[in-house]
PDB file of C-alpha atoms in Angstrom:
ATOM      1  CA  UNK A 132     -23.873 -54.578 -35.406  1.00  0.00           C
ATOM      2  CA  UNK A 133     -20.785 -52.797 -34.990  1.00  0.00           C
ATOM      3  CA  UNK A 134     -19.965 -49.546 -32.650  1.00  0.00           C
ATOM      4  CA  UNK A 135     -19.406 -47.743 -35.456  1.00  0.00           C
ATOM      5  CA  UNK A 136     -22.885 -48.444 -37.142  1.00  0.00           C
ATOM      6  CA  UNK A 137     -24.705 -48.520 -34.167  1.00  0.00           C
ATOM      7  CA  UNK A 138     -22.977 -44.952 -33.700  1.00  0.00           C
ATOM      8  CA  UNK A 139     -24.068 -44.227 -37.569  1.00  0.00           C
ATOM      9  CA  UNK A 140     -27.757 -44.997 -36.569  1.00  0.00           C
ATOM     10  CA  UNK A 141     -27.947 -42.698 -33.741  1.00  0.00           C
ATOM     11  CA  UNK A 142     -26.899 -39.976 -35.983  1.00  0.00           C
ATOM     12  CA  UNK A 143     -29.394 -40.584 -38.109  1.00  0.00           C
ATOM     13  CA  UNK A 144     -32.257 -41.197 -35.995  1.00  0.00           C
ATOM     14  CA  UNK A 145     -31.501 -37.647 -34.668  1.00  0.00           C
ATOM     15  CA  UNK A 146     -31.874 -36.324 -38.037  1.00  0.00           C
ATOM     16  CA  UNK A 147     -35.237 -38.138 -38.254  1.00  0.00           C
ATOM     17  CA  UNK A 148     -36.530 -36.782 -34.873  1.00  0.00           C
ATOM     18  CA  UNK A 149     -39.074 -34.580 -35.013  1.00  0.00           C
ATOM     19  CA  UNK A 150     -37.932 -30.804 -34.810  1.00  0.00           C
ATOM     20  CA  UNK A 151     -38.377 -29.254 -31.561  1.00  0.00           C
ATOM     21  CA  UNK A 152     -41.572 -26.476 -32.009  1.00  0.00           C
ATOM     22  CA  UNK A 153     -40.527 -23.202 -32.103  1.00  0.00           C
ATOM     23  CA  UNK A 154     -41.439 -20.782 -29.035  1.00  0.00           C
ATOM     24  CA  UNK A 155     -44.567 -18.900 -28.721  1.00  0.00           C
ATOM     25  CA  UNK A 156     -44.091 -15.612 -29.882  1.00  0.00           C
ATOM     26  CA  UNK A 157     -46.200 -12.297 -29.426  1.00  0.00           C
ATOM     27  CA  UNK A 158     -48.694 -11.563 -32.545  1.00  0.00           C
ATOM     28  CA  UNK A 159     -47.738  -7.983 -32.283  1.00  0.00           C
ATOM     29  CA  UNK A 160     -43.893  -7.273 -31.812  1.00  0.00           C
ATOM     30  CA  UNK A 161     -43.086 -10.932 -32.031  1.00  0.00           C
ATOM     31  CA  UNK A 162     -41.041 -11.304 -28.582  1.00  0.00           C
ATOM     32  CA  UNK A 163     -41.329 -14.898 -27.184  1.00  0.00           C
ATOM     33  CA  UNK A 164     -44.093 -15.724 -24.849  1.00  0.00           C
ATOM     34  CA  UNK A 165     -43.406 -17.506 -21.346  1.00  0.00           C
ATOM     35  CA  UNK A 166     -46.120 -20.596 -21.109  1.00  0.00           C
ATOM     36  CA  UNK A 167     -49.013 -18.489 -19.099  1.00  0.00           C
ATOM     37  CA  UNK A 168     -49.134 -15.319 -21.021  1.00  0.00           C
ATOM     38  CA  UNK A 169     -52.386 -12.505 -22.046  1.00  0.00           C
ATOM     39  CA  UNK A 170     -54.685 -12.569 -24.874  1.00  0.00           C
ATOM     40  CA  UNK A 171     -56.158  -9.960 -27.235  1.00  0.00           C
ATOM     41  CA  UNK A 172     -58.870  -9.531 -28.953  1.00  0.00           C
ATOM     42  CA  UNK A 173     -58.978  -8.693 -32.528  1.00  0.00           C
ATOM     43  CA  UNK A 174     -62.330  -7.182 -32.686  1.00  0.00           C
ATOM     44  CA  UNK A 175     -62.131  -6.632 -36.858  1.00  0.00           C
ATOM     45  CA  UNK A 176     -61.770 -10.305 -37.468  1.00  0.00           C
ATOM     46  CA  UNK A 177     -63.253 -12.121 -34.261  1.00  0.00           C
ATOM     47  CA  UNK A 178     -60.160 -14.033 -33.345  1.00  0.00           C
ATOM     48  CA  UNK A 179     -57.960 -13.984 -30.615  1.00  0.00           C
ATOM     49  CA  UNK A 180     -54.289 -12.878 -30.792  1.00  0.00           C
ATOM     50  CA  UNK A 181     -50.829 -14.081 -28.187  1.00  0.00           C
ATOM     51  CA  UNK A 182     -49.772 -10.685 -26.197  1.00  0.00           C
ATOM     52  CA  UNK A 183     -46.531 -10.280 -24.576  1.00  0.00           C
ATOM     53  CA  UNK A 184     -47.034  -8.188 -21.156  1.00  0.00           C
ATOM     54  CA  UNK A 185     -45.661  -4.767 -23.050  1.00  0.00           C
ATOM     55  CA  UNK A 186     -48.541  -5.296 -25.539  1.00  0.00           C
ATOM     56  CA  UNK A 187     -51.516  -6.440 -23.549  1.00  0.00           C
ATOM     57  CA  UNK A 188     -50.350  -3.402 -21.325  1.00  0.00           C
ATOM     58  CA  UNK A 189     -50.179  -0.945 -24.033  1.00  0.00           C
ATOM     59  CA  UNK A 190     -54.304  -2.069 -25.766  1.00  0.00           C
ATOM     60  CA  UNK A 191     -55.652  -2.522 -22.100  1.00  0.00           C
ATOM     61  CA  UNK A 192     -55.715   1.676 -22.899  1.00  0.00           C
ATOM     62  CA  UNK A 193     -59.353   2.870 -24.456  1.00  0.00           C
ATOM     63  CA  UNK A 194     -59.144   3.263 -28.101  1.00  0.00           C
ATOM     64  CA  UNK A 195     -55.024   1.767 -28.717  1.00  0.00           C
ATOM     65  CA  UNK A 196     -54.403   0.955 -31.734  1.00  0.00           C
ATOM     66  CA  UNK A 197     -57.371   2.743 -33.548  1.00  0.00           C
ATOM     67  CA  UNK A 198     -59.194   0.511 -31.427  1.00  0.00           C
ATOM     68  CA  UNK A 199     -58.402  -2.711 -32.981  1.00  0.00           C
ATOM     69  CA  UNK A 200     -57.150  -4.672 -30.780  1.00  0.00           C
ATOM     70  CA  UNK A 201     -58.128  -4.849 -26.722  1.00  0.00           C
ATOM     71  CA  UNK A 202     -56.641  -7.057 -24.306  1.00  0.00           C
ATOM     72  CA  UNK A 203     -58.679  -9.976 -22.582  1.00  0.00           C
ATOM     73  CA  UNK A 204     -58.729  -8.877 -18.758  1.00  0.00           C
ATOM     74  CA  UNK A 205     -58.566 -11.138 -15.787  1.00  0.00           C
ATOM     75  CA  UNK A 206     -61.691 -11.044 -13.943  1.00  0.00           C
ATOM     76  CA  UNK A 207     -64.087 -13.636 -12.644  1.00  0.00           C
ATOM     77  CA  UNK A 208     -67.461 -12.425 -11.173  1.00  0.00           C
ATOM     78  CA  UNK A 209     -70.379 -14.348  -9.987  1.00  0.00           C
ATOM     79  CA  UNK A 210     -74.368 -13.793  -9.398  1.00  0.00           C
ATOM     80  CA  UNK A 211     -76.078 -16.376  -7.415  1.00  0.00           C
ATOM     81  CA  UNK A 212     -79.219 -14.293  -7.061  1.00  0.00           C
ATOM     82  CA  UNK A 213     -79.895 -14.131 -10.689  1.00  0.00           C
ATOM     83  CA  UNK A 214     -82.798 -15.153 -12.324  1.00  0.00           C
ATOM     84  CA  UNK A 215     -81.989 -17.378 -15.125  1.00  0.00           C
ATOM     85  CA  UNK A 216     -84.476 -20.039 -15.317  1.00  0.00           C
ATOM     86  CA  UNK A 217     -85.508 -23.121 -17.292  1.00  0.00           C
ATOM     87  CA  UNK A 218     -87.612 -21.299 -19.783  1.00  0.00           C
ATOM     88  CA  UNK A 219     -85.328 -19.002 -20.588  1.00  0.00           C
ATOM     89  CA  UNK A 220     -82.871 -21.368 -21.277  1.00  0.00           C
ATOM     90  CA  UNK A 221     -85.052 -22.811 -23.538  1.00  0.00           C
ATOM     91  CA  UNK A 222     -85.851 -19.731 -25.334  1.00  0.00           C
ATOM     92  CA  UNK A 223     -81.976 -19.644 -25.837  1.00  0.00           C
ATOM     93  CA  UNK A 224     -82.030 -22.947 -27.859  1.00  0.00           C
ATOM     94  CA  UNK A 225     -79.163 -23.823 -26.704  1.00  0.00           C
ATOM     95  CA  UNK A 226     -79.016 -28.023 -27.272  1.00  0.00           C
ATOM     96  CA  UNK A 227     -76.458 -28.498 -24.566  1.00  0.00           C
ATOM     97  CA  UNK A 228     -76.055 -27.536 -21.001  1.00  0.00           C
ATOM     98  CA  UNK A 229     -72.895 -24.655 -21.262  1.00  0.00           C
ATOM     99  CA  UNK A 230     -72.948 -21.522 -23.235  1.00  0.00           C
ATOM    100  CA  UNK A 231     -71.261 -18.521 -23.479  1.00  0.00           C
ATOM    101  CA  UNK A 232     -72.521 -15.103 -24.275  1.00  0.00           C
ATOM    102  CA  UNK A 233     -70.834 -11.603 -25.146  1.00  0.00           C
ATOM    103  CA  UNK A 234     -71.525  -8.385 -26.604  1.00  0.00           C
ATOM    104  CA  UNK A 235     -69.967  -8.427 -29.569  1.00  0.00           C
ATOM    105  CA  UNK A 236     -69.132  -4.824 -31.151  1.00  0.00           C
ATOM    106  CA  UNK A 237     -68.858  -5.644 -34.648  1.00  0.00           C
ATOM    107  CA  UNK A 238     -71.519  -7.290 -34.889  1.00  0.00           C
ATOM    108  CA  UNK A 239     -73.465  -4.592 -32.975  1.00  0.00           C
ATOM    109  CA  UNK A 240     -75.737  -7.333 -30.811  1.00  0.00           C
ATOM    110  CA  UNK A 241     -75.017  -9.770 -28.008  1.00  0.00           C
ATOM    111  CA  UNK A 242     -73.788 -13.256 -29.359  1.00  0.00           C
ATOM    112  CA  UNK A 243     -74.562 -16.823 -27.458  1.00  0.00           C
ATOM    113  CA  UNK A 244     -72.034 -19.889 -28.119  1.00  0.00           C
ATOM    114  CA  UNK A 245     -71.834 -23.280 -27.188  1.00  0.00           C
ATOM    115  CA  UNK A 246     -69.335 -26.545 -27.085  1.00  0.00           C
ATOM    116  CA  UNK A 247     -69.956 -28.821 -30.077  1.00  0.00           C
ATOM    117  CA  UNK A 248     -67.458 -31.946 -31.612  1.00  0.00           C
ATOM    118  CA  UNK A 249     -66.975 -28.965 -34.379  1.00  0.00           C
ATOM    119  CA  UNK A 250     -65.664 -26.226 -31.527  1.00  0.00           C
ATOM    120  CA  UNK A 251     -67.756 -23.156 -31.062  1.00  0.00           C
ATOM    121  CA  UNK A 252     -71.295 -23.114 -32.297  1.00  0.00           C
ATOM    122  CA  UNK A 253     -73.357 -19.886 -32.691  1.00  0.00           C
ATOM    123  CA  UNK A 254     -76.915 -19.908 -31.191  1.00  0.00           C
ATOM    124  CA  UNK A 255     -78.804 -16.692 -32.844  1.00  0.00           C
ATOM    125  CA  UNK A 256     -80.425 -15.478 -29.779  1.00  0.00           C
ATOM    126  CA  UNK A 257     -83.643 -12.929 -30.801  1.00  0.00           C
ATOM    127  CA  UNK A 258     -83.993  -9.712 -29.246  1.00  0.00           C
ATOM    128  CA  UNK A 259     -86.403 -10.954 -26.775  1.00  0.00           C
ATOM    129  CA  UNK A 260     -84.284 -13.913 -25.624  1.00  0.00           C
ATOM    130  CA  UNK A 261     -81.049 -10.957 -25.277  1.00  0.00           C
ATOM    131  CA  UNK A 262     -83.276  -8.840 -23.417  1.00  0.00           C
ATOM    132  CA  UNK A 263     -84.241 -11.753 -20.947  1.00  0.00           C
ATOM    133  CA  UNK A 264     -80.894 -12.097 -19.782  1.00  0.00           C
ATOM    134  CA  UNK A 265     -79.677  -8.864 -19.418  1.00  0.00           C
ATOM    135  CA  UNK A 266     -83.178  -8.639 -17.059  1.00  0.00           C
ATOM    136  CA  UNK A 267     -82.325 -11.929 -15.502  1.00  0.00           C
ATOM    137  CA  UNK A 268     -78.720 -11.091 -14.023  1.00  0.00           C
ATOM    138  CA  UNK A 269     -76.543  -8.144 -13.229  1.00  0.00           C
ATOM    139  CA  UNK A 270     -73.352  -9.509 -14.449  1.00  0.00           C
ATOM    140  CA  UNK A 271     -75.193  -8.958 -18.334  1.00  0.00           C
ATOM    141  CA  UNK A 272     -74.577  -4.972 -17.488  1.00  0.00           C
ATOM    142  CA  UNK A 273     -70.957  -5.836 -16.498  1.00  0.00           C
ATOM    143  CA  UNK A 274     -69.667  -7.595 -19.657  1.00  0.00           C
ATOM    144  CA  UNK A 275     -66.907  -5.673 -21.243  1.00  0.00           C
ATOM    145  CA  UNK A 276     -67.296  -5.668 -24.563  1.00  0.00           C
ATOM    146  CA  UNK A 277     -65.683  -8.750 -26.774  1.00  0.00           C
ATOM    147  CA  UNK A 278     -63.287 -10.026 -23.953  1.00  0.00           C
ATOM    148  CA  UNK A 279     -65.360 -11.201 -21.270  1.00  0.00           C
ATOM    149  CA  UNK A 280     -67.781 -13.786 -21.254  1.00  0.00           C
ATOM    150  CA  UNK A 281     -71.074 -14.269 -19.540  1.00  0.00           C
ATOM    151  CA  UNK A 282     -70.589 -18.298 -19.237  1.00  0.00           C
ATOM    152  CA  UNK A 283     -74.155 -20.307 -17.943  1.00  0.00           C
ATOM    153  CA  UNK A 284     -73.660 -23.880 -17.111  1.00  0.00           C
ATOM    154  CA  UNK A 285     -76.933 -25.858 -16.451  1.00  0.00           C
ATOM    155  CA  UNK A 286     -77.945 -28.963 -14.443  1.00  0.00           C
ATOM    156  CA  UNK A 287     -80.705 -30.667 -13.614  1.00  0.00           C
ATOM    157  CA  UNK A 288     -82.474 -28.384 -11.127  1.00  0.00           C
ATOM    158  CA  UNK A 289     -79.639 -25.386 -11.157  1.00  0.00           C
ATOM    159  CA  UNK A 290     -78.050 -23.080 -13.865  1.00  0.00           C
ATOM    160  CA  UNK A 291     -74.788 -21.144 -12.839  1.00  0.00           C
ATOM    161  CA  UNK A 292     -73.672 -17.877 -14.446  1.00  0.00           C
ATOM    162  CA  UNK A 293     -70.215 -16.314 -14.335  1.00  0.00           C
ATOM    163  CA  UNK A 294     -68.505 -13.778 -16.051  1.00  0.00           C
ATOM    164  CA  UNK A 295     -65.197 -14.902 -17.293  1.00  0.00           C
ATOM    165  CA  UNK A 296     -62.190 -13.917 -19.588  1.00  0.00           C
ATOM    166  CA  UNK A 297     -63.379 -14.940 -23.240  1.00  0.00           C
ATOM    167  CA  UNK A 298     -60.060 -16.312 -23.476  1.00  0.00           C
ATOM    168  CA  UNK A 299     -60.830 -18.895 -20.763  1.00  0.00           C
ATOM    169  CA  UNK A 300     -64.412 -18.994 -22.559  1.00  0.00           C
ATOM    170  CA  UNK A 301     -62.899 -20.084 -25.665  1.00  0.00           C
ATOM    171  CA  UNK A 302     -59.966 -22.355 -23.946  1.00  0.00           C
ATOM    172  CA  UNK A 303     -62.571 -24.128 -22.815  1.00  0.00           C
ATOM    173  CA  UNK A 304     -64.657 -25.007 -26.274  1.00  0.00           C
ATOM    174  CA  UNK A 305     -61.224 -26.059 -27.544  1.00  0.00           C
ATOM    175  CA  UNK A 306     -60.466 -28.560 -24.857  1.00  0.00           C
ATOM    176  CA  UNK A 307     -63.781 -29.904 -25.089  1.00  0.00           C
ATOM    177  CA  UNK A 308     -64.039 -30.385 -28.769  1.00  0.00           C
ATOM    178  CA  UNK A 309     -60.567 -32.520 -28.592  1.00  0.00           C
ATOM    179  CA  UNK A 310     -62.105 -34.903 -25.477  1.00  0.00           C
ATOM    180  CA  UNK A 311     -65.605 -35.128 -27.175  1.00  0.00           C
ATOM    181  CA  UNK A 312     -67.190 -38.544 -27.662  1.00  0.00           C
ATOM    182  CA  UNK A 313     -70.508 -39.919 -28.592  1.00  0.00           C
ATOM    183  CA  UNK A 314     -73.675 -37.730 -28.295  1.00  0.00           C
ATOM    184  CA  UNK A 315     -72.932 -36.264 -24.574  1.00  0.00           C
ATOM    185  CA  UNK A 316     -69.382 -35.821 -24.960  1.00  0.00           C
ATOM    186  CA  UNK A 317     -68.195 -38.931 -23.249  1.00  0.00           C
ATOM    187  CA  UNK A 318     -66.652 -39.245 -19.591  1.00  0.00           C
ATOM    188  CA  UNK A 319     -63.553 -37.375 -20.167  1.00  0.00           C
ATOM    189  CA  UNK A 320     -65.226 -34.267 -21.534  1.00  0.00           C
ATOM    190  CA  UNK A 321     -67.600 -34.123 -18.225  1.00  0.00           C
ATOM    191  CA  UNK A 322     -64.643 -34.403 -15.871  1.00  0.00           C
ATOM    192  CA  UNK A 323     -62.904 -31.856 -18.018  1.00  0.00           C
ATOM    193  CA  UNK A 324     -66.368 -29.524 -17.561  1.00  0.00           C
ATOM    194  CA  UNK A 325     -65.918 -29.950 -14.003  1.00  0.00           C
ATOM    195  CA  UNK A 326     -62.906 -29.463 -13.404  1.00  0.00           C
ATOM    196  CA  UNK A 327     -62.871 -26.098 -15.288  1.00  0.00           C
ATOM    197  CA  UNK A 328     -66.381 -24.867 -13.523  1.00  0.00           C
ATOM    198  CA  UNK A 329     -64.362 -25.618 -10.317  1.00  0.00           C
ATOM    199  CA  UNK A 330     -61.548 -23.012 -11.073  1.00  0.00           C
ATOM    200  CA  UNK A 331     -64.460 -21.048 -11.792  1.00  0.00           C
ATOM    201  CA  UNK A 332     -66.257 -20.781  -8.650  1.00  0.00           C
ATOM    202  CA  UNK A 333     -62.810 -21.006  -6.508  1.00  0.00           C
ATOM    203  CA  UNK A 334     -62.238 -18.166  -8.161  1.00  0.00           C
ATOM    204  CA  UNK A 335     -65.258 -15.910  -8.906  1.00  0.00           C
ATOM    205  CA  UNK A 336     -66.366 -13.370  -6.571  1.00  0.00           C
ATOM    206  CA  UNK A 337     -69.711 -11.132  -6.194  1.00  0.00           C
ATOM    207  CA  UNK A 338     -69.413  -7.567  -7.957  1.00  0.00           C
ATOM    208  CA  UNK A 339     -69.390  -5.937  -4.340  1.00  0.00           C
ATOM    209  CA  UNK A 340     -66.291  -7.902  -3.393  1.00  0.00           C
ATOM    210  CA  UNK A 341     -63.980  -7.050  -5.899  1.00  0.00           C
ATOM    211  CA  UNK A 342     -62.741  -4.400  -4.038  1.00  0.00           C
ATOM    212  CA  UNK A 343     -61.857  -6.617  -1.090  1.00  0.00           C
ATOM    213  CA  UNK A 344     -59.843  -9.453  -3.048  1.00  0.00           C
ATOM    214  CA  UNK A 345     -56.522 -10.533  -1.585  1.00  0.00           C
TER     215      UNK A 345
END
């Protein structure tokens, strides 16, 4: 092959390349995003939205927007004394061992989700079972309303609960459903599990601390 068609298929393989993706922009004004950036939450239709830091700024307000929209804050709490216990987990139904739970406005009524191979499932919790976990730990009274997430991981002797960003909540059911395998979920979606409950506790702290945080 000569340098000249050798040259000639270069050019053309960078026309084949695959475009570069186009940056992350915000879902509001459209400026473009930096890698780590906020969420929103549109509360109309359940989904989550991209937020510059003007934007998440401006709907972290009460009532912006018409009320629409409210950003996702950045808060991790956690309640070892609470009282959330094998049979109420069972009277959750919940088939695996994490789920997430917030009070979702819309809706009027607090919601329970859990990791599946299809992403986030919907558990319909009864009264009773809603009830029993607002009695069973304080962080139930804490929950702001569709952007954090009350998130219970269980183990063999043990359940932990946290509140969490339903961002994180949601990041979380994503990453999962992409690692999934076989029945359980397969190696790589328990060391993914634990890894993220790790960031959790490193960085959760009791409701009467969060005043002292560094």
């Amino acid at each position: 092959m000569s340098a000249r068609t050798a040259a000639a298929h270069r050019g053309l393989r960078r026309f084949r390349a695959p475009a570069p993706a186009p940056p992350e922009r915000c879902e509001l004004c459209g400026a473009e995003l930096v890698d780590r950036h906020r969420h929103l939450v549109d509360t109309r239709n359940r989904a989550l939205a991209c937020a510059c830091p003007p934007c998440a700024l401006l709907f972290e307000r009460p009532g912006a927007g018409g009320g629409q929209f409210r950003t996702v804050p950045d808060r991790y709490l956690a309640d070892p004394g609470h009282r959330l216990d094998d049979a109420l987990w069972d009277r959750l139904n919940i088939p695996v061992g994490v789920a997430f739970l917030l009070d979702n406005t819309a809706l009027g009524r607090m919601v329970a989700l859990y990791p599946s191979p299809a992403g986030a499932t919907e558990s319909e919790l009864d009264p009773a079972a809603r009830q029993s976990v607002r009695d069973a730990t304080s962080l139930a009274g804490l929950l702001a309303p569709d952007v954090e997430a009350l998130l219970l991981h269980r183990t063999p002797g043990r359940t932990d609960c946290h509140l969490i960003p339903v961002d994180r909540a949601y990041e979380l059911t994503g990453r999962l459903r992409m690692l999934w395998r076989g029945f359980d979920g397969g190696a790589e979606a328990r060391a993914a599990l634990a890894e993220f409950f790790a960031e959790v506790e490193g960085r959760a702290r009791e409701p009467r601390e969060e005043g002292r945080r560094p």
